[in-house]
mmCIF file with all atom_site columns, C-alpha atoms in Angstrom:
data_model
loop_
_atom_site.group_PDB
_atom_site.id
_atom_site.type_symbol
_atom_site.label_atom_id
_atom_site.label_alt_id
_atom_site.label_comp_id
_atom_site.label_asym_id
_atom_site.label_entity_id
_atom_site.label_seq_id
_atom_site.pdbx_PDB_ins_code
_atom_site.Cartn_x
_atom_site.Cartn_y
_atom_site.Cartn_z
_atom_site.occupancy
_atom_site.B_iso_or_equiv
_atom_site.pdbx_formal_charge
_atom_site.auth_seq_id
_atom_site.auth_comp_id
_atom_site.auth_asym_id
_atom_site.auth_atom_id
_atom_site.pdbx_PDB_model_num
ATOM 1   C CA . UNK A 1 1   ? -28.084 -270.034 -77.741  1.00 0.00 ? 1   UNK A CA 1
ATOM 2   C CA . UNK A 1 2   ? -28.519 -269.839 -81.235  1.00 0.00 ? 2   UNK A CA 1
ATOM 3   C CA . UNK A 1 3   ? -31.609 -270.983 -81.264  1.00 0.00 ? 3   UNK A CA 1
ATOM 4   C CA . UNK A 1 4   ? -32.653 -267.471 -79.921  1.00 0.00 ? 4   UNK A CA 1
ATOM 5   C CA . UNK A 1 5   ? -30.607 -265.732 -82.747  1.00 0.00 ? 5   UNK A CA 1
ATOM 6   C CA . UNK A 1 6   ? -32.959 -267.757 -85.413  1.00 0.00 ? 6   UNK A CA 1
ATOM 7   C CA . UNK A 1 7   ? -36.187 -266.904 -83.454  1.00 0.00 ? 7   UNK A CA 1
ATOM 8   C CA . UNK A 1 8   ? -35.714 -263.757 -82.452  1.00 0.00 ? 8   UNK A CA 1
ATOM 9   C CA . UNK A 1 9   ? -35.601 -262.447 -86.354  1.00 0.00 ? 9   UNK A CA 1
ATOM 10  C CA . UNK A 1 10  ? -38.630 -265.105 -87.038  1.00 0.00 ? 10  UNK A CA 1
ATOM 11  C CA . UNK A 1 11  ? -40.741 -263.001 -83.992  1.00 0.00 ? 11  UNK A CA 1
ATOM 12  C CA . UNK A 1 12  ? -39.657 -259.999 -85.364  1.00 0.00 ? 12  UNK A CA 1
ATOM 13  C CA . UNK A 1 13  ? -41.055 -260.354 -89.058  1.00 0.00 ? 13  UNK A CA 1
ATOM 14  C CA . UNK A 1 14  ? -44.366 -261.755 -87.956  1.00 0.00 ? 14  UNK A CA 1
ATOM 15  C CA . UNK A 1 15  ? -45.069 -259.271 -85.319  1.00 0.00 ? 15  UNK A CA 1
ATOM 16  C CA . UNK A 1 16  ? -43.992 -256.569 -88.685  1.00 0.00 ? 16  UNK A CA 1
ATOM 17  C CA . UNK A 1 17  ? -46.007 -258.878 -90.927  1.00 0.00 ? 17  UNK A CA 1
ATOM 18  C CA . UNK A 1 18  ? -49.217 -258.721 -88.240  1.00 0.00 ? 18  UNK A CA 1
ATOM 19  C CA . UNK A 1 19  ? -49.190 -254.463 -87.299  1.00 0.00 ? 19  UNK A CA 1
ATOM 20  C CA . UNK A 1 20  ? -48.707 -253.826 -91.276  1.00 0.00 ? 20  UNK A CA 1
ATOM 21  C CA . UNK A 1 21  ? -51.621 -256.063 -92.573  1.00 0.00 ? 21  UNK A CA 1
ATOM 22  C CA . UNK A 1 22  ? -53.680 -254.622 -89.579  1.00 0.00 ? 22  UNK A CA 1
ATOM 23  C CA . UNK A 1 23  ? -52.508 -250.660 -90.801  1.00 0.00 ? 23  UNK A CA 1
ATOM 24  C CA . UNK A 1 24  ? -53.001 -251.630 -94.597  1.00 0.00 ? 24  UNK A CA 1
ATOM 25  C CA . UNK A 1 25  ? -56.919 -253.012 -93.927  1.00 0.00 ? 25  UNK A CA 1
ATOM 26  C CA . UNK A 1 26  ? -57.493 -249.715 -91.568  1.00 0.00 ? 26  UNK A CA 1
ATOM 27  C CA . UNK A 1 27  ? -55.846 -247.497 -94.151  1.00 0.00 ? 27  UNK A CA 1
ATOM 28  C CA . UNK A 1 28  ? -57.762 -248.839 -97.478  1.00 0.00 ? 28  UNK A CA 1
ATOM 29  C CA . UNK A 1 29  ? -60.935 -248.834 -95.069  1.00 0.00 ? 29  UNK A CA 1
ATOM 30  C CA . UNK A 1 30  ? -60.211 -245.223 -94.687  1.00 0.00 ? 30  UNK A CA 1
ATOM 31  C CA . UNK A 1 31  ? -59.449 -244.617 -98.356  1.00 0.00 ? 31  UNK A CA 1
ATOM 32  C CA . UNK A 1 32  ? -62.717 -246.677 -100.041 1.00 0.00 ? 32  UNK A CA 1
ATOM 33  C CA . UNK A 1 33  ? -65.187 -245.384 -97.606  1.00 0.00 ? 33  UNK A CA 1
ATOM 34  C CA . UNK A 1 34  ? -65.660 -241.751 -99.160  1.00 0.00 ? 34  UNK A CA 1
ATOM 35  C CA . UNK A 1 35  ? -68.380 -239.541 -97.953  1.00 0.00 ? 35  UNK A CA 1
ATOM 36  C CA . UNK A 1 36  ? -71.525 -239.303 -99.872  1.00 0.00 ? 36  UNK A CA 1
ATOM 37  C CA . UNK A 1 37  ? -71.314 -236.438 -102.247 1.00 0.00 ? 37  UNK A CA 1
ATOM 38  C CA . UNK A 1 38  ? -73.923 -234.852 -104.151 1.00 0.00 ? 38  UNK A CA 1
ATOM 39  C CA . UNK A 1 39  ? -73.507 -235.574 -107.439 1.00 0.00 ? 39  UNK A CA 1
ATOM 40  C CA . UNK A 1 40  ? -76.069 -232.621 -109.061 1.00 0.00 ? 40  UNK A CA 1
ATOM 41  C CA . UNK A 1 41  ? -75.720 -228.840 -107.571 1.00 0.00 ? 41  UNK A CA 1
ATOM 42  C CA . UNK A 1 42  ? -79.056 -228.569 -108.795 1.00 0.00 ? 42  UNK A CA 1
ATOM 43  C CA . UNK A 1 43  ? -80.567 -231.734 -106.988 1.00 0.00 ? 43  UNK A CA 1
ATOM 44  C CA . UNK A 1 44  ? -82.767 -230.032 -104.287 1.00 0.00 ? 44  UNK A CA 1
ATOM 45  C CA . UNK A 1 45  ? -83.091 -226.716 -105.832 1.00 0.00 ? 45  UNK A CA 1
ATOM 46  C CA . UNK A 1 46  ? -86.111 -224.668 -106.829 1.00 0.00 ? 46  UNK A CA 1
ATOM 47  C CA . UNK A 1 47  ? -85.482 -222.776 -110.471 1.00 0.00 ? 47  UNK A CA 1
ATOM 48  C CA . UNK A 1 48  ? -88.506 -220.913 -110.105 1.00 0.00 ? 48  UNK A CA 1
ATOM 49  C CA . UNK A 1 49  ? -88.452 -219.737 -106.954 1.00 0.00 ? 49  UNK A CA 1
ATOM 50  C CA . UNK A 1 50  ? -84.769 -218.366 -107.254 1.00 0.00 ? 50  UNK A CA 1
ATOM 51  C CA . UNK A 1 51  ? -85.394 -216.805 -110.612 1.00 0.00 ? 51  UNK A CA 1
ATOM 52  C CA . UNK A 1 52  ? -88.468 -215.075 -108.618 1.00 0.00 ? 52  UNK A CA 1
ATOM 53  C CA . UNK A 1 53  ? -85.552 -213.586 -106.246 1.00 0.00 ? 53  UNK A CA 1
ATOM 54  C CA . UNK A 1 54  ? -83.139 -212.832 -108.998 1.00 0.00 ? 54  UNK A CA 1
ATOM 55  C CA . UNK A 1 55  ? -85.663 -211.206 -110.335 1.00 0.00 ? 55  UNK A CA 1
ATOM 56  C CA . UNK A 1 56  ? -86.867 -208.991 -107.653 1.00 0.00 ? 56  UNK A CA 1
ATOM 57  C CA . UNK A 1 57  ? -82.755 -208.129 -107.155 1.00 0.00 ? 57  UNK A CA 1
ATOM 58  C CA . UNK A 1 58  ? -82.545 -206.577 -110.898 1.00 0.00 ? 58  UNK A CA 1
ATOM 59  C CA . UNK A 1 59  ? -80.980 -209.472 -112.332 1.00 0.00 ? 59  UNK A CA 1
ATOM 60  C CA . UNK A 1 60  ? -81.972 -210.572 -115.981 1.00 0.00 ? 60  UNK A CA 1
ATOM 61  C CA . UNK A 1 61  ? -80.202 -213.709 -116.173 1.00 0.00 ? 61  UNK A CA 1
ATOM 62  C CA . UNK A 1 62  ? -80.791 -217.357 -118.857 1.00 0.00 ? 62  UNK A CA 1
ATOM 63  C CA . UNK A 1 63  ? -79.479 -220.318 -117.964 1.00 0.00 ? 63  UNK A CA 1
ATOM 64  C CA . UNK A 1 64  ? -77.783 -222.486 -120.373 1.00 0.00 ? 64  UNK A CA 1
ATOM 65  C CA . UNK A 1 65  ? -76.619 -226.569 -120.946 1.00 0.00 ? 65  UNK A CA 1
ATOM 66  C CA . UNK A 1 66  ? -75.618 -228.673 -123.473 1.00 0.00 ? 66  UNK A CA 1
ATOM 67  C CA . UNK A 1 67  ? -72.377 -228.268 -126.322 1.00 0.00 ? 67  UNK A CA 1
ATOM 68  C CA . UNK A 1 68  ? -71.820 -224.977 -126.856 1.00 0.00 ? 68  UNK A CA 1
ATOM 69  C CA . UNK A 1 69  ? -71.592 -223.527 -130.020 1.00 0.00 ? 69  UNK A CA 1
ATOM 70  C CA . UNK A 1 70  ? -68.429 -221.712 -131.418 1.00 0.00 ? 70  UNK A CA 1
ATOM 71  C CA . UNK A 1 71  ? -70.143 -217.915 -130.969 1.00 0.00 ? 71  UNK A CA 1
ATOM 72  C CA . UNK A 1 72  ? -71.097 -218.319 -127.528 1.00 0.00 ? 72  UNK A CA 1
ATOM 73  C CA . UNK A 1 73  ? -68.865 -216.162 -125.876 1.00 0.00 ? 73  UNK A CA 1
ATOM 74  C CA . UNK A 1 74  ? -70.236 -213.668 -128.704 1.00 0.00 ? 74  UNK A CA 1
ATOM 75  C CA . UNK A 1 75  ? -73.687 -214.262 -127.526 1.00 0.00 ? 75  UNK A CA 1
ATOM 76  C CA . UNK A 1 76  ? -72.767 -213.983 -124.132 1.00 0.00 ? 76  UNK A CA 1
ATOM 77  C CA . UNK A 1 77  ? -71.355 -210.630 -124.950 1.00 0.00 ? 77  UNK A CA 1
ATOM 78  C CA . UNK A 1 78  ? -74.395 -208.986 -127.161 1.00 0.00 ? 78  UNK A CA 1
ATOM 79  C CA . UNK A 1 79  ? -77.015 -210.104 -124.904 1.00 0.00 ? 79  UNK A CA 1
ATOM 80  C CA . UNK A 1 80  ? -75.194 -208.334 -121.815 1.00 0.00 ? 80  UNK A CA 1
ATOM 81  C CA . UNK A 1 81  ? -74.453 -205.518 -124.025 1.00 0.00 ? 81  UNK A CA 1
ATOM 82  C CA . UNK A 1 82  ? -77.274 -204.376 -125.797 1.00 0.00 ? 82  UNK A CA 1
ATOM 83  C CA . UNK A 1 83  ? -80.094 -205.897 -123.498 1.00 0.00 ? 83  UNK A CA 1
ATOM 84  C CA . UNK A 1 84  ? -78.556 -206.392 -119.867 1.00 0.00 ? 84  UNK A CA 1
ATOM 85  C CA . UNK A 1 85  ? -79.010 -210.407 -119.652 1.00 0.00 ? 85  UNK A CA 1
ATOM 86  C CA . UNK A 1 86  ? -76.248 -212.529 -118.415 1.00 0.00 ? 86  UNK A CA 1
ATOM 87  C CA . UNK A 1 87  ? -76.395 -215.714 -120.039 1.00 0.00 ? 87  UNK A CA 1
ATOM 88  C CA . UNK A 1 88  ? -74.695 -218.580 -117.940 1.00 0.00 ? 88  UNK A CA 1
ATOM 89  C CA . UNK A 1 89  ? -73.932 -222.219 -118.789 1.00 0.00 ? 89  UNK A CA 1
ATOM 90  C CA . UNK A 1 90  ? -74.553 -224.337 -115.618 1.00 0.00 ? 90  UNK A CA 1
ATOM 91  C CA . UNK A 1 91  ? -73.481 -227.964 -117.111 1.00 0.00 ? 91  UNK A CA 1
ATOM 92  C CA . UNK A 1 92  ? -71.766 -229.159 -119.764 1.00 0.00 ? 92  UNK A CA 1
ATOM 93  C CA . UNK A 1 93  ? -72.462 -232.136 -122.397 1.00 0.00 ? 93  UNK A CA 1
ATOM 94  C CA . UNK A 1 94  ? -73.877 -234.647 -119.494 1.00 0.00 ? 94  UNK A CA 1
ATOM 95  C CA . UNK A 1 95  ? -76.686 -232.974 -117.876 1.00 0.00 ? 95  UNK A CA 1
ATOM 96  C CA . UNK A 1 96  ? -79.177 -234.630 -115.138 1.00 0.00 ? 96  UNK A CA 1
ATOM 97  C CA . UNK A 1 97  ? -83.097 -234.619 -114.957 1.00 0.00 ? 97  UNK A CA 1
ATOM 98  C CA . UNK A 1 98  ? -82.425 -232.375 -111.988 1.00 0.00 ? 98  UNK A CA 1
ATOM 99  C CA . UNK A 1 99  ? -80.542 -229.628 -113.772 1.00 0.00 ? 99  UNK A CA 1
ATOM 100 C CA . UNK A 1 100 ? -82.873 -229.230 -116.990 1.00 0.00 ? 100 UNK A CA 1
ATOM 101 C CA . UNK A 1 101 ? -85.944 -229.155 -114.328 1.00 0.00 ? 101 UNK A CA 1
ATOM 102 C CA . UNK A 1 102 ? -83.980 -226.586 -112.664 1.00 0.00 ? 102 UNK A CA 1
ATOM 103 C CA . UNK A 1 103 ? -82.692 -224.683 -115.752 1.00 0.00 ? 103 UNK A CA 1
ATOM 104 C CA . UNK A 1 104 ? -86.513 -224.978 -117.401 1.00 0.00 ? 104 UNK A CA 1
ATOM 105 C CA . UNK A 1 105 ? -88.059 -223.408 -114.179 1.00 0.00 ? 105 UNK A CA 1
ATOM 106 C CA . UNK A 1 106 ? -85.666 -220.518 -113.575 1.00 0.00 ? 106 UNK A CA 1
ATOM 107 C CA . UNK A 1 107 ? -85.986 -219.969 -117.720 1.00 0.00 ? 107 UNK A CA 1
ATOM 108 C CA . UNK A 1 108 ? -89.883 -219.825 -117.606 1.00 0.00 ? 108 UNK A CA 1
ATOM 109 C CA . UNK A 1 109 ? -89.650 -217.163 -114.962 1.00 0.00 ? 109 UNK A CA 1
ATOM 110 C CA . UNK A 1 110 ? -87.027 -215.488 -116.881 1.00 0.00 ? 110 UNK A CA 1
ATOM 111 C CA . UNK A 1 111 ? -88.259 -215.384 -119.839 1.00 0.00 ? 111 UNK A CA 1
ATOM 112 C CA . UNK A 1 112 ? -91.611 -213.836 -118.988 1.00 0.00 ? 112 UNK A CA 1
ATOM 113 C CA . UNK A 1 113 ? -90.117 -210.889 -118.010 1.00 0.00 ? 113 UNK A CA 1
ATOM 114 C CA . UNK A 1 114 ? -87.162 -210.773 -120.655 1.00 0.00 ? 114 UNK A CA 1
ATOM 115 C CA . UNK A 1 115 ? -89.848 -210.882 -123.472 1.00 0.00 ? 115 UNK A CA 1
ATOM 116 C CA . UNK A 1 116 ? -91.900 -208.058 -121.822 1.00 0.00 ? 116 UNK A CA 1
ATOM 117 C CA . UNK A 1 117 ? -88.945 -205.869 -121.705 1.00 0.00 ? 117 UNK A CA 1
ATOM 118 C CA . UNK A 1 118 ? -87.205 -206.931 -125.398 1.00 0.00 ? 118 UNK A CA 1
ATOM 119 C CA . UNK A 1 119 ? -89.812 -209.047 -127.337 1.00 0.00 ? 119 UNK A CA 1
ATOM 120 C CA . UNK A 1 120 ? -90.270 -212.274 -127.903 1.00 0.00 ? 120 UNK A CA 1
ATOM 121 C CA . UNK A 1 121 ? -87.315 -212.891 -130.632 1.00 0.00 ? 121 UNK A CA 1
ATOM 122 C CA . UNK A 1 122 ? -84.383 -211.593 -128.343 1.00 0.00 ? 122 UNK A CA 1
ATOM 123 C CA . UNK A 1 123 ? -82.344 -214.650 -128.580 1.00 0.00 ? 123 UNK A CA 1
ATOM 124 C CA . UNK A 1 124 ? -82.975 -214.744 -132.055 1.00 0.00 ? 124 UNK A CA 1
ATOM 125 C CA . UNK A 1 125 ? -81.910 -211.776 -132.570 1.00 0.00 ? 125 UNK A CA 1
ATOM 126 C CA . UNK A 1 126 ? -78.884 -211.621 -129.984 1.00 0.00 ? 126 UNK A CA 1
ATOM 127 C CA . UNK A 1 127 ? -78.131 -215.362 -131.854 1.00 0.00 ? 127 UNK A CA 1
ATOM 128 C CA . UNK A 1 128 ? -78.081 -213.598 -135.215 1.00 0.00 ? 128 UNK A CA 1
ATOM 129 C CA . UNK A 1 129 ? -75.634 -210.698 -133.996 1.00 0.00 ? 129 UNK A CA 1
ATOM 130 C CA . UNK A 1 130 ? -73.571 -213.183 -132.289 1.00 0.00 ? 130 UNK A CA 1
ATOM 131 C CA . UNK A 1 131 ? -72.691 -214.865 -135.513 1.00 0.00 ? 131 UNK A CA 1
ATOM 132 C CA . UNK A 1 132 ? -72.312 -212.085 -137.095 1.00 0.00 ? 132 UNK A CA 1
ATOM 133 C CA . UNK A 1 133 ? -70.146 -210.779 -134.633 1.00 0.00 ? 133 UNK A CA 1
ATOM 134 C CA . UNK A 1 134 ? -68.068 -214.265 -134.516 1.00 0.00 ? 134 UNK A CA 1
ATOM 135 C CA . UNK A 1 135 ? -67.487 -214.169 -138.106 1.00 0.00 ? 135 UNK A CA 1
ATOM 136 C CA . UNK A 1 136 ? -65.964 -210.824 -138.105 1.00 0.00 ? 136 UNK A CA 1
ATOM 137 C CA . UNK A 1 137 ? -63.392 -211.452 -135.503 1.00 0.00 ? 137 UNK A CA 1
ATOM 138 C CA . UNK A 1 138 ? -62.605 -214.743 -136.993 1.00 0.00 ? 138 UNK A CA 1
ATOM 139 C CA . UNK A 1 139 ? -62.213 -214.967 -140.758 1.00 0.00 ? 139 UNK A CA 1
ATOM 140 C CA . UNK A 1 140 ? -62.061 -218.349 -142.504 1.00 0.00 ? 140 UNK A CA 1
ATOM 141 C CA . UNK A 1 141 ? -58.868 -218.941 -143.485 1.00 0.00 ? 141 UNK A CA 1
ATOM 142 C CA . UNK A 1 142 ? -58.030 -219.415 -147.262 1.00 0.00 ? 142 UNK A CA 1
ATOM 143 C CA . UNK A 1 143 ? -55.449 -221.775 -148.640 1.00 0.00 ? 143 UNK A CA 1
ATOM 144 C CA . UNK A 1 144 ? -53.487 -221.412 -151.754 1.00 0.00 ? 144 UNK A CA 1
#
């Protein structure tokens, strides 16, 4: 009779032991295998061919990458101010092959007709102002 006291405990744990190592490999089977995601938005997508469409909608639009510099929320402002472009970053510091052949196509478009319309030194220009601008709102500070 107590024999069956020790076993049952022993039968017990290793039935436990068994159904949790089966759960754990199903579970972290479940949890590595991740569906494939696209890594680059801009992977598959023709620049030229939507800046054709933007176009023909009314939209004047650049597309941006890279670090930004301090006044570009001040350049973002001027251009859609005084000449109706919307300027829009699409990536950040780490950009792909896919999105600068993306962001050159749409651009090429894009700048055709932006130069027709405001000249061919419109981002200088809207650069310049946006400096400008940026230094006005933020004066350097001076120490004593």
């Amino acid at each position: 009779m107590k024999r069956i006291y020790l076993l049952f405990p022993l039968l017990a744990l290793t039935a436990f032991a068994g159904y949790y190592s089966h759960w754990k490999t199903r579970h972290d089977a479940v949890a590595y295998s991740c569906p494939k995601f696209r890594l680059d938005p801009y992977e598959n997508r023709d620049g030229h061919q939507e800046a054709v469409a933007d176009l023909a909608r009314g939209q004047l639009r650049v597309l941006g990458y890279g670090l930004p510099a301090h006044w570009t929320p001040e350049y973002r402002e001027v251009l859609l101010r005084e000449k109706g472009i919307e300027y829009r970053a699409i990536a950040g510091c780490v950009v792909t092959t896919a999105t600068q052949q993306y962001a050159a196509a749409y651009n090429q478009v894009m700048e055709q007709r932006i130069f027709s319309l405001h000249g061919p030194h419109v981002f200088d220009d809207a650069a310049t102002k946006a400096e400008a601008l940026y230094s006005q709102r933020h004066p350097p500070l001076v120490r004593d």
